[in-house]
PDB file of C-alpha atoms and ligand atoms in Angstrom:
ATOM      1  CA  UNK A 220     -21.541 -26.053 -19.033  1.00  0.00           C
ATOM      2  CA  UNK A 221     -18.708 -23.518 -18.675  1.00  0.00           C
ATOM      3  CA  UNK A 222     -16.023 -24.320 -16.115  1.00  0.00           C
ATOM      4  CA  UNK A 223     -15.866 -21.927 -13.174  1.00  0.00           C
ATOM      5  CA  UNK A 224     -13.201 -19.272 -13.744  1.00  0.00           C
ATOM      6  CA  UNK A 225      -9.981 -19.867 -11.805  1.00  0.00           C
ATOM      7  CA  UNK A 226     -10.035 -18.121  -8.416  1.00  0.00           C
ATOM      8  CA  UNK A 227      -8.049 -14.879  -8.352  1.00  0.00           C
ATOM      9  CA  UNK A 228      -5.887 -13.713  -5.427  1.00  0.00           C
ATOM     10  CA  UNK A 229      -7.826 -12.156  -2.582  1.00  0.00           C
ATOM     11  CA  UNK A 230      -6.726  -8.660  -1.588  1.00  0.00           C
ATOM     12  CA  UNK A 231      -7.355  -7.033   1.776  1.00  0.00           C
ATOM     13  CA  UNK A 232      -6.707  -3.292   1.992  1.00  0.00           C
ATOM     14  CA  UNK A 233      -5.845  -1.476   5.240  1.00  0.00           C
ATOM     15  CA  UNK A 234      -6.298   2.297   5.370  1.00  0.00           C
ATOM     16  CA  UNK A 235      -6.500   5.053   7.970  1.00  0.00           C
ATOM     17  CA  UNK A 236      -7.468   8.144   6.065  1.00  0.00           C
ATOM     18  CA  UNK A 237      -9.241   9.486   3.049  1.00  0.00           C
ATOM     19  CA  UNK A 238      -8.607   6.382   0.988  1.00  0.00           C
ATOM     20  CA  UNK A 239      -7.757   7.846  -2.396  1.00  0.00           C
ATOM     21  CA  UNK A 240      -5.345   4.971  -3.014  1.00  0.00           C
ATOM     22  CA  UNK A 241      -8.060   2.542  -1.991  1.00  0.00           C
ATOM     23  CA  UNK A 242     -10.320   4.229  -4.538  1.00  0.00           C
ATOM     24  CA  UNK A 243      -7.719   3.819  -7.268  1.00  0.00           C
ATOM     25  CA  UNK A 244      -7.436   0.127  -6.393  1.00  0.00           C
ATOM     26  CA  UNK A 245     -11.208  -0.335  -6.342  1.00  0.00           C
ATOM     27  CA  UNK A 246     -11.459   1.198  -9.794  1.00  0.00           C
ATOM     28  CA  UNK A 247      -8.605  -0.890 -11.153  1.00  0.00           C
ATOM     29  CA  UNK A 248     -10.076  -4.057  -9.684  1.00  0.00           C
ATOM     30  CA  UNK A 249     -13.294  -3.424 -11.577  1.00  0.00           C
ATOM     31  CA  UNK A 250     -11.503  -3.463 -14.898  1.00  0.00           C
ATOM     32  CA  UNK A 251     -12.151  -6.498 -17.008  1.00  0.00           C
ATOM     33  CA  UNK A 252      -9.579  -9.234 -16.417  1.00  0.00           C
ATOM     34  CA  UNK A 253      -8.086  -7.617 -13.314  1.00  0.00           C
ATOM     35  CA  UNK A 254      -6.229 -10.576 -11.790  1.00  0.00           C
ATOM     36  CA  UNK A 255      -7.286 -10.001  -8.163  1.00  0.00           C
ATOM     37  CA  UNK A 256     -10.324  -9.267  -6.027  1.00  0.00           C
ATOM     38  CA  UNK A 257     -10.595  -6.851  -3.111  1.00  0.00           C
ATOM     39  CA  UNK A 258     -12.399  -8.848  -0.456  1.00  0.00           C
ATOM     40  CA  UNK A 259     -12.327  -6.477   2.523  1.00  0.00           C
ATOM     41  CA  UNK A 260     -11.143  -3.119   3.800  1.00  0.00           C
ATOM     42  CA  UNK A 261      -9.913  -2.658   7.342  1.00  0.00           C
ATOM     43  CA  UNK A 262      -9.349   0.557   9.194  1.00  0.00           C
ATOM     44  CA  UNK A 263      -8.022   1.662  12.575  1.00  0.00           C
ATOM     45  CA  UNK A 264     -10.109   4.858  12.606  1.00  0.00           C
ATOM     46  CA  UNK A 265     -13.887   4.548  12.911  1.00  0.00           C
ATOM     47  CA  UNK A 266     -14.628   7.766  10.979  1.00  0.00           C
ATOM     48  CA  UNK A 267     -12.130   7.377   8.141  1.00  0.00           C
ATOM     49  CA  UNK A 268     -13.486   8.243   4.722  1.00  0.00           C
ATOM     50  CA  UNK A 269     -11.835   5.106   3.354  1.00  0.00           C
ATOM     51  CA  UNK A 270     -14.628   3.135   5.063  1.00  0.00           C
ATOM     52  CA  UNK A 271     -17.236   5.174   3.262  1.00  0.00           C
ATOM     53  CA  UNK A 272     -15.530   4.491  -0.063  1.00  0.00           C
ATOM     54  CA  UNK A 273     -15.438   0.765   0.694  1.00  0.00           C
ATOM     55  CA  UNK A 274     -19.117   0.705   1.640  1.00  0.00           C
ATOM     56  CA  UNK A 275     -20.005   2.588  -1.549  1.00  0.00           C
ATOM     57  CA  UNK A 276     -18.164  -0.126  -3.462  1.00  0.00           C
ATOM     58  CA  UNK A 277     -20.087  -2.879  -1.612  1.00  0.00           C
ATOM     59  CA  UNK A 278     -16.951  -4.179   0.076  1.00  0.00           C
ATOM     60  CA  UNK A 279     -16.846  -5.793   3.502  1.00  0.00           C
ATOM     61  CA  UNK A 280     -15.303  -3.495   6.095  1.00  0.00           C
ATOM     62  CA  UNK A 281     -13.989  -3.820   9.619  1.00  0.00           C
ATOM     63  CA  UNK A 282     -12.629  -1.402  12.182  1.00  0.00           C
ATOM     64  CA  UNK A 283     -10.024  -2.215  14.788  1.00  0.00           C
ATOM     65  CA  UNK A 284      -9.823   1.040  16.709  1.00  0.00           C
ATOM     66  CA  UNK A 285      -6.287   1.346  18.081  1.00  0.00           C
ATOM     67  CA  UNK A 286      -7.453   3.688  20.858  1.00  0.00           C
ATOM     68  CA  UNK A 287      -9.319   0.731  22.393  1.00  0.00           C
ATOM     69  CA  UNK A 288      -6.169  -1.326  22.964  1.00  0.00           C
ATOM     70  CA  UNK A 289      -3.664  -0.983  25.770  1.00  0.00           C
ATOM     71  CA  UNK A 290      -0.619  -1.927  23.736  1.00  0.00           C
ATOM     72  CA  UNK A 291       0.626  -2.251  20.181  1.00  0.00           C
ATOM     73  CA  UNK A 292       0.789  -6.027  20.650  1.00  0.00           C
ATOM     74  CA  UNK A 293      -2.879  -6.265  21.630  1.00  0.00           C
ATOM     75  CA  UNK A 294      -3.935  -4.054  18.750  1.00  0.00           C
ATOM     76  CA  UNK A 295      -1.896  -6.094  16.275  1.00  0.00           C
ATOM     77  CA  UNK A 296      -3.266  -9.371  17.624  1.00  0.00           C
ATOM     78  CA  UNK A 297      -6.835  -8.139  17.114  1.00  0.00           C
ATOM     79  CA  UNK A 298      -5.990  -6.830  13.652  1.00  0.00           C
ATOM     80  CA  UNK A 299      -4.268 -10.084  12.707  1.00  0.00           C
ATOM     81  CA  UNK A 300      -7.262 -12.166  13.855  1.00  0.00           C
ATOM     82  CA  UNK A 301      -9.603 -10.107  11.728  1.00  0.00           C
ATOM     83  CA  UNK A 302      -7.336 -10.264   8.688  1.00  0.00           C
ATOM     84  CA  UNK A 303      -6.905 -14.038   8.998  1.00  0.00           C
ATOM     85  CA  UNK A 304     -10.685 -14.439   9.120  1.00  0.00           C
ATOM     86  CA  UNK A 305     -10.694 -13.128   5.534  1.00  0.00           C
ATOM     87  CA  UNK A 306      -7.769 -15.320   4.517  1.00  0.00           C
ATOM     88  CA  UNK A 307      -6.261 -12.876   2.002  1.00  0.00           C
ATOM     89  CA  UNK A 308      -3.431 -13.641  -0.399  1.00  0.00           C
ATOM     90  CA  UNK A 309      -2.245 -10.044  -0.260  1.00  0.00           C
ATOM     91  CA  UNK A 310      -2.478  -7.279   2.338  1.00  0.00           C
ATOM     92  CA  UNK A 311      -2.202  -3.795   0.854  1.00  0.00           C
ATOM     93  CA  UNK A 312      -1.362  -0.928   3.186  1.00  0.00           C
ATOM     94  CA  UNK A 313      -2.880   2.163   1.603  1.00  0.00           C
ATOM     95  CA  UNK A 314      -2.208   5.039   3.950  1.00  0.00           C
ATOM     96  CA  UNK A 315      -2.390   2.801   7.019  1.00  0.00           C
ATOM     97  CA  UNK A 316      -0.837   4.986   9.682  1.00  0.00           C
ATOM     98  CA  UNK A 317       0.128   2.473  12.349  1.00  0.00           C
ATOM     99  CA  UNK A 318       3.537   0.989  13.005  1.00  0.00           C
ATOM    100  CA  UNK A 319       3.135  -2.784  13.025  1.00  0.00           C
ATOM    101  CA  UNK A 320       4.936  -5.159  15.391  1.00  0.00           C
ATOM    102  CA  UNK A 321       7.612  -7.526  14.115  1.00  0.00           C
ATOM    103  CA  UNK A 322       5.409 -10.560  14.733  1.00  0.00           C
ATOM    104  CA  UNK A 323       2.679  -9.053  12.603  1.00  0.00           C
ATOM    105  CA  UNK A 324       5.051  -8.139   9.797  1.00  0.00           C
ATOM    106  CA  UNK A 325       6.676 -11.573   9.839  1.00  0.00           C
ATOM    107  CA  UNK A 326       3.284 -13.276   9.603  1.00  0.00           C
ATOM    108  CA  UNK A 327       2.652 -11.532   6.284  1.00  0.00           C
ATOM    109  CA  UNK A 328       6.178 -11.647   4.884  1.00  0.00           C
ATOM    110  CA  UNK A 329       6.089 -11.441   1.112  1.00  0.00           C
ATOM    111  CA  UNK A 330       2.344 -10.865   1.194  1.00  0.00           C
ATOM    112  CA  UNK A 331       2.150  -7.267   2.369  1.00  0.00           C
ATOM    113  CA  UNK A 332       2.807  -4.091   0.358  1.00  0.00           C
ATOM    114  CA  UNK A 333       3.092  -0.470   1.468  1.00  0.00           C
ATOM    115  CA  UNK A 334       3.101   2.841  -0.352  1.00  0.00           C
ATOM    116  CA  UNK A 335       5.355   5.599   0.899  1.00  0.00           C
ATOM    117  CA  UNK A 336       5.464   9.192  -0.366  1.00  0.00           C
ATOM    118  CA  UNK A 337       9.199   9.518  -1.074  1.00  0.00           C
ATOM    119  CA  UNK A 338      11.874   8.023  -3.260  1.00  0.00           C
ATOM    120  CA  UNK A 339      13.063   5.468  -0.700  1.00  0.00           C
ATOM    121  CA  UNK A 340      15.541   4.994   0.875  1.00  0.00           C
ATOM    122  CA  UNK A 341      15.319   8.804   1.166  1.00  0.00           C
ATOM    123  CA  UNK A 342      12.866  10.199   3.699  1.00  0.00           C
ATOM    124  CA  UNK A 343      11.443   7.288   5.636  1.00  0.00           C
ATOM    125  CA  UNK A 344       8.861   8.320   8.229  1.00  0.00           C
ATOM    126  CA  UNK A 345       6.513  11.302   8.230  1.00  0.00           C
ATOM    127  CA  UNK A 346       6.327  14.791   6.676  1.00  0.00           C
ATOM    128  CA  UNK A 347       8.218  13.778   3.562  1.00  0.00           C
ATOM    129  CA  UNK A 348       6.998  16.676   1.394  1.00  0.00           C
ATOM    130  CA  UNK A 349       8.106  19.288   3.914  1.00  0.00           C
ATOM    131  CA  UNK A 350      11.485  17.605   4.317  1.00  0.00           C
ATOM    132  CA  UNK A 351      12.043  17.439   0.552  1.00  0.00           C
ATOM    133  CA  UNK A 352      11.375  21.190   0.308  1.00  0.00           C
ATOM    134  CA  UNK A 353      13.656  21.979   3.240  1.00  0.00           C
ATOM    135  CA  UNK A 354      16.467  19.990   1.644  1.00  0.00           C
ATOM    136  CA  UNK A 355      16.034  21.827  -1.666  1.00  0.00           C
ATOM    137  CA  UNK A 356      15.656  18.562  -3.613  1.00  0.00           C
ATOM    138  CA  UNK A 357      14.708  18.859  -7.246  1.00  0.00           C
ATOM    139  CA  UNK A 358      13.001  15.511  -7.448  1.00  0.00           C
ATOM    140  CA  UNK A 359      10.593  13.647  -5.216  1.00  0.00           C
ATOM    141  CA  UNK A 360       8.179  10.794  -5.655  1.00  0.00           C
ATOM    142  CA  UNK A 361       6.569   7.660  -4.360  1.00  0.00           C
ATOM    143  CA  UNK A 362       7.753   4.139  -3.613  1.00  0.00           C
ATOM    144  CA  UNK A 363       5.924   0.860  -3.242  1.00  0.00           C
ATOM    145  CA  UNK A 364       7.720  -1.785  -1.243  1.00  0.00           C
ATOM    146  CA  UNK A 365       7.336  -5.126   0.457  1.00  0.00           C
ATOM    147  CA  UNK A 366       6.827  -4.619   4.172  1.00  0.00           C
ATOM    148  CA  UNK A 367       9.604  -5.930   6.366  1.00  0.00           C
ATOM    149  CA  UNK A 368      10.454  -5.275   9.990  1.00  0.00           C
ATOM    150  CA  UNK A 369      12.380  -2.116   9.178  1.00  0.00           C
ATOM    151  CA  UNK A 370       9.997   0.866   8.993  1.00  0.00           C
ATOM    152  CA  UNK A 371       9.662   1.978   5.342  1.00  0.00           C
ATOM    153  CA  UNK A 372      12.769  -0.130   4.744  1.00  0.00           C
ATOM    154  CA  UNK A 373      11.529  -3.183   2.857  1.00  0.00           C
ATOM    155  CA  UNK A 374      12.724  -3.934  -0.684  1.00  0.00           C
ATOM    156  CA  UNK A 375      11.328  -1.383  -3.124  1.00  0.00           C
ATOM    157  CA  UNK A 376       9.369  -2.754  -6.061  1.00  0.00           C
ATOM    158  CA  UNK A 377       8.528   0.382  -8.013  1.00  0.00           C
ATOM    159  CA  UNK A 378       8.848   4.143  -7.896  1.00  0.00           C
ATOM    160  CA  UNK A 379       7.482   7.145  -9.732  1.00  0.00           C
ATOM    161  CA  UNK A 380       9.324  10.442  -9.750  1.00  0.00           C
ATOM    162  CA  UNK A 381       8.045  14.002  -9.895  1.00  0.00           C
ATOM    163  CA  UNK A 382       9.914  17.275 -10.341  1.00  0.00           C
ATOM    164  CA  UNK A 383       9.956  19.836  -7.506  1.00  0.00           C
ATOM    165  CA  UNK A 384       9.267  23.378  -8.714  1.00  0.00           C
ATOM    166  CA  UNK A 385      10.433  26.565  -7.004  1.00  0.00           C
ATOM    167  CA  UNK A 386       6.913  27.471  -5.945  1.00  0.00           C
ATOM    168  CA  UNK A 387       5.915  24.021  -4.663  1.00  0.00           C
ATOM    169  CA  UNK A 388       4.446  23.715  -1.183  1.00  0.00           C
ATOM    170  CA  UNK A 389       3.950  20.567   0.911  1.00  0.00           C
ATOM    171  CA  UNK A 390       0.351  20.584  -0.313  1.00  0.00           C
ATOM    172  CA  UNK A 391       1.189  20.897  -3.996  1.00  0.00           C
ATOM    173  CA  UNK A 392       3.816  18.174  -3.681  1.00  0.00           C
ATOM    174  CA  UNK A 393       1.319  15.912  -1.928  1.00  0.00           C
ATOM    175  CA  UNK A 394      -1.062  16.420  -4.818  1.00  0.00           C
ATOM    176  CA  UNK A 395       1.557  15.656  -7.463  1.00  0.00           C
ATOM    177  CA  UNK A 396       2.814  12.611  -5.576  1.00  0.00           C
ATOM    178  CA  UNK A 397      -0.698  11.266  -5.042  1.00  0.00           C
ATOM    179  CA  UNK A 398      -1.438  11.489  -8.732  1.00  0.00           C
ATOM    180  CA  UNK A 399       1.491   9.117  -9.281  1.00  0.00           C
ATOM    181  CA  UNK A 400       0.442   6.903  -6.368  1.00  0.00           C
ATOM    182  CA  UNK A 401      -2.938   6.317  -7.963  1.00  0.00           C
ATOM    183  CA  UNK A 402      -1.278   5.165 -11.175  1.00  0.00           C
ATOM    184  CA  UNK A 403       1.461   3.092  -9.590  1.00  0.00           C
ATOM    185  CA  UNK A 404      -0.304   1.118  -6.861  1.00  0.00           C
ATOM    186  CA  UNK A 405      -2.772  -0.639  -9.190  1.00  0.00           C
ATOM    187  CA  UNK A 406       0.111  -1.593 -11.494  1.00  0.00           C
ATOM    188  CA  UNK A 407       2.114  -3.153  -8.676  1.00  0.00           C
ATOM    189  CA  UNK A 408      -0.896  -4.934  -7.181  1.00  0.00           C
ATOM    190  CA  UNK A 409      -1.613  -6.326 -10.620  1.00  0.00           C
ATOM    191  CA  UNK A 410       1.960  -7.645 -10.880  1.00  0.00           C
ATOM    192  CA  UNK A 411       1.623  -9.296  -7.489  1.00  0.00           C
ATOM    193  CA  UNK A 412      -1.670 -10.943  -8.416  1.00  0.00           C
ATOM    194  CA  UNK A 413      -0.180 -12.190 -11.672  1.00  0.00           C
ATOM    195  CA  UNK A 414       2.629 -13.799  -9.670  1.00  0.00           C
ATOM    196  CA  UNK A 415       5.250 -11.586 -11.309  1.00  0.00           C
ATOM    197  CA  UNK A 416       6.736 -10.127  -8.120  1.00  0.00           C
ATOM    198  CA  UNK A 417       7.914 -11.968  -5.071  1.00  0.00           C
ATOM    199  CA  UNK A 418       9.984 -11.192  -2.024  1.00  0.00           C
ATOM    200  CA  UNK A 419      13.144 -13.282  -2.265  1.00  0.00           C
ATOM    201  CA  UNK A 420      15.957 -13.682   0.269  1.00  0.00           C
ATOM    202  CA  UNK A 421      18.014 -10.960  -1.436  1.00  0.00           C
ATOM    203  CA  UNK A 422      15.266  -8.581  -2.502  1.00  0.00           C
ATOM    204  CA  UNK A 423      12.453  -8.278  -4.998  1.00  0.00           C
ATOM    205  CA  UNK A 424      12.176 -10.937  -7.679  1.00  0.00           C
ATOM    206  CA  UNK A 425      10.524  -9.756 -10.879  1.00  0.00           C
ATOM    207  CA  UNK A 426       9.583 -12.579 -13.232  1.00  0.00           C
ATOM    208  CA  UNK A 427      11.943 -14.735 -11.180  1.00  0.00           C
ATOM    209  CA  UNK A 428      15.013 -12.479 -11.508  1.00  0.00           C
ATOM    210  CA  UNK A 429      16.428 -10.247  -8.787  1.00  0.00           C
ATOM    211  CA  UNK A 430      15.449  -6.629  -9.398  1.00  0.00           C
ATOM    212  CA  UNK A 431      18.644  -4.547  -9.336  1.00  0.00           C
ATOM    213  CA  UNK A 432      16.765  -1.223  -9.318  1.00  0.00           C
ATOM    214  CA  UNK A 433      13.119  -0.483  -8.511  1.00  0.00           C
ATOM    215  CA  UNK A 434      10.877  -0.409 -11.568  1.00  0.00           C
ATOM    216  CA  UNK A 435      10.250   3.202 -12.634  1.00  0.00           C
ATOM    217  CA  UNK A 436       6.985   4.560 -13.951  1.00  0.00           C
ATOM    218  CA  UNK A 437       7.870   6.523 -17.068  1.00  0.00           C
ATOM    219  CA  UNK A 438       6.970  10.200 -16.727  1.00  0.00           C
ATOM    220  CA  UNK A 439       3.772  10.920 -18.671  1.00  0.00           C
TER     221      UNK A 439
HETATM  222  C1  GRF B 632      -0.504   8.475   0.717  1.00  0.00           C
HETATM  223  O1  GRF B 632       0.109   9.669   0.354  1.00  0.00           O
HETATM  224  C2  GRF B 632       0.516   7.423   1.030  1.00  0.00           C
HETATM  225  O2  GRF B 632       1.709   7.585   0.356  1.00  0.00           O
HETATM  226  C3  GRF B 632       0.737   7.597   2.506  1.00  0.00           C
HETATM  227  O3  GRF B 632      -0.516   7.980   3.010  1.00  0.00           O
HETATM  228  C4  GRF B 632      -1.291   8.620   2.011  1.00  0.00           C
HETATM  229  C5  GRF B 632      -2.621   7.955   1.942  1.00  0.00           C
HETATM  230  O4  GRF B 632      -3.560   8.680   1.212  1.00  0.00           O
HETATM  231  N1  GRF B 632       1.279   6.395   3.064  1.00  0.00           N
HETATM  232  P1  GRF B 632      -4.998   8.078   0.909  1.00  0.00           P
HETATM  233  O5  GRF B 632      -5.665   7.730   2.224  1.00  0.00           O
HETATM  234  O6  GRF B 632      -4.815   6.868   0.032  1.00  0.00           O
HETATM  235  O7  GRF B 632      -5.733   9.179   0.211  1.00  0.00           O
END
């Protein structure tokens, strides 16, 4: 009799919107030998298309509708209870548009990743594409980082850069950045599941060594 395969890390994805990053992760996780398994998808918006994508992929879903809670603390407590029920090894924020309380973030320290559409530390917060255009920047991109208590401020694991053209608009930049997001997030999640990246006291550890600079996806 064959021995059961070793269990792989359990991934829980949180999303709020269309879920294209979720889709990229679902597809990656279906590849042979992917070292992790998506076990559930949670959402704070009942009608989000991300839920539809998860259902299509036969994944468990849950909704914690933030409009039903009187405070951020109550919302986070409900969200935390639901996440813990699934007992994930990794929580992946994939376009999850809620600011999380410090208690929540601390509970998942080193086990929660976020994707942000800028080359952090530049442009934390919203409307990054518009702000990049207004500043006249020639490059832009995406960052994936460990989530810490500082909004969009956790240690950056990896980035991918794009060029900004003279005729770019916020929409065209969003499209170019998302193309990179869909390549980069599965790579980083894979590293996490393989145990290659960790959040250390001083920053990101990659294969046990402190990462001096975020990993960069080579331009294709
Ligand atoms: C992405 O651009 C991500 O960087 C930002 O929210 C967007 C989510 O898009 N945090 P989607 O829902 O994965 O399509």
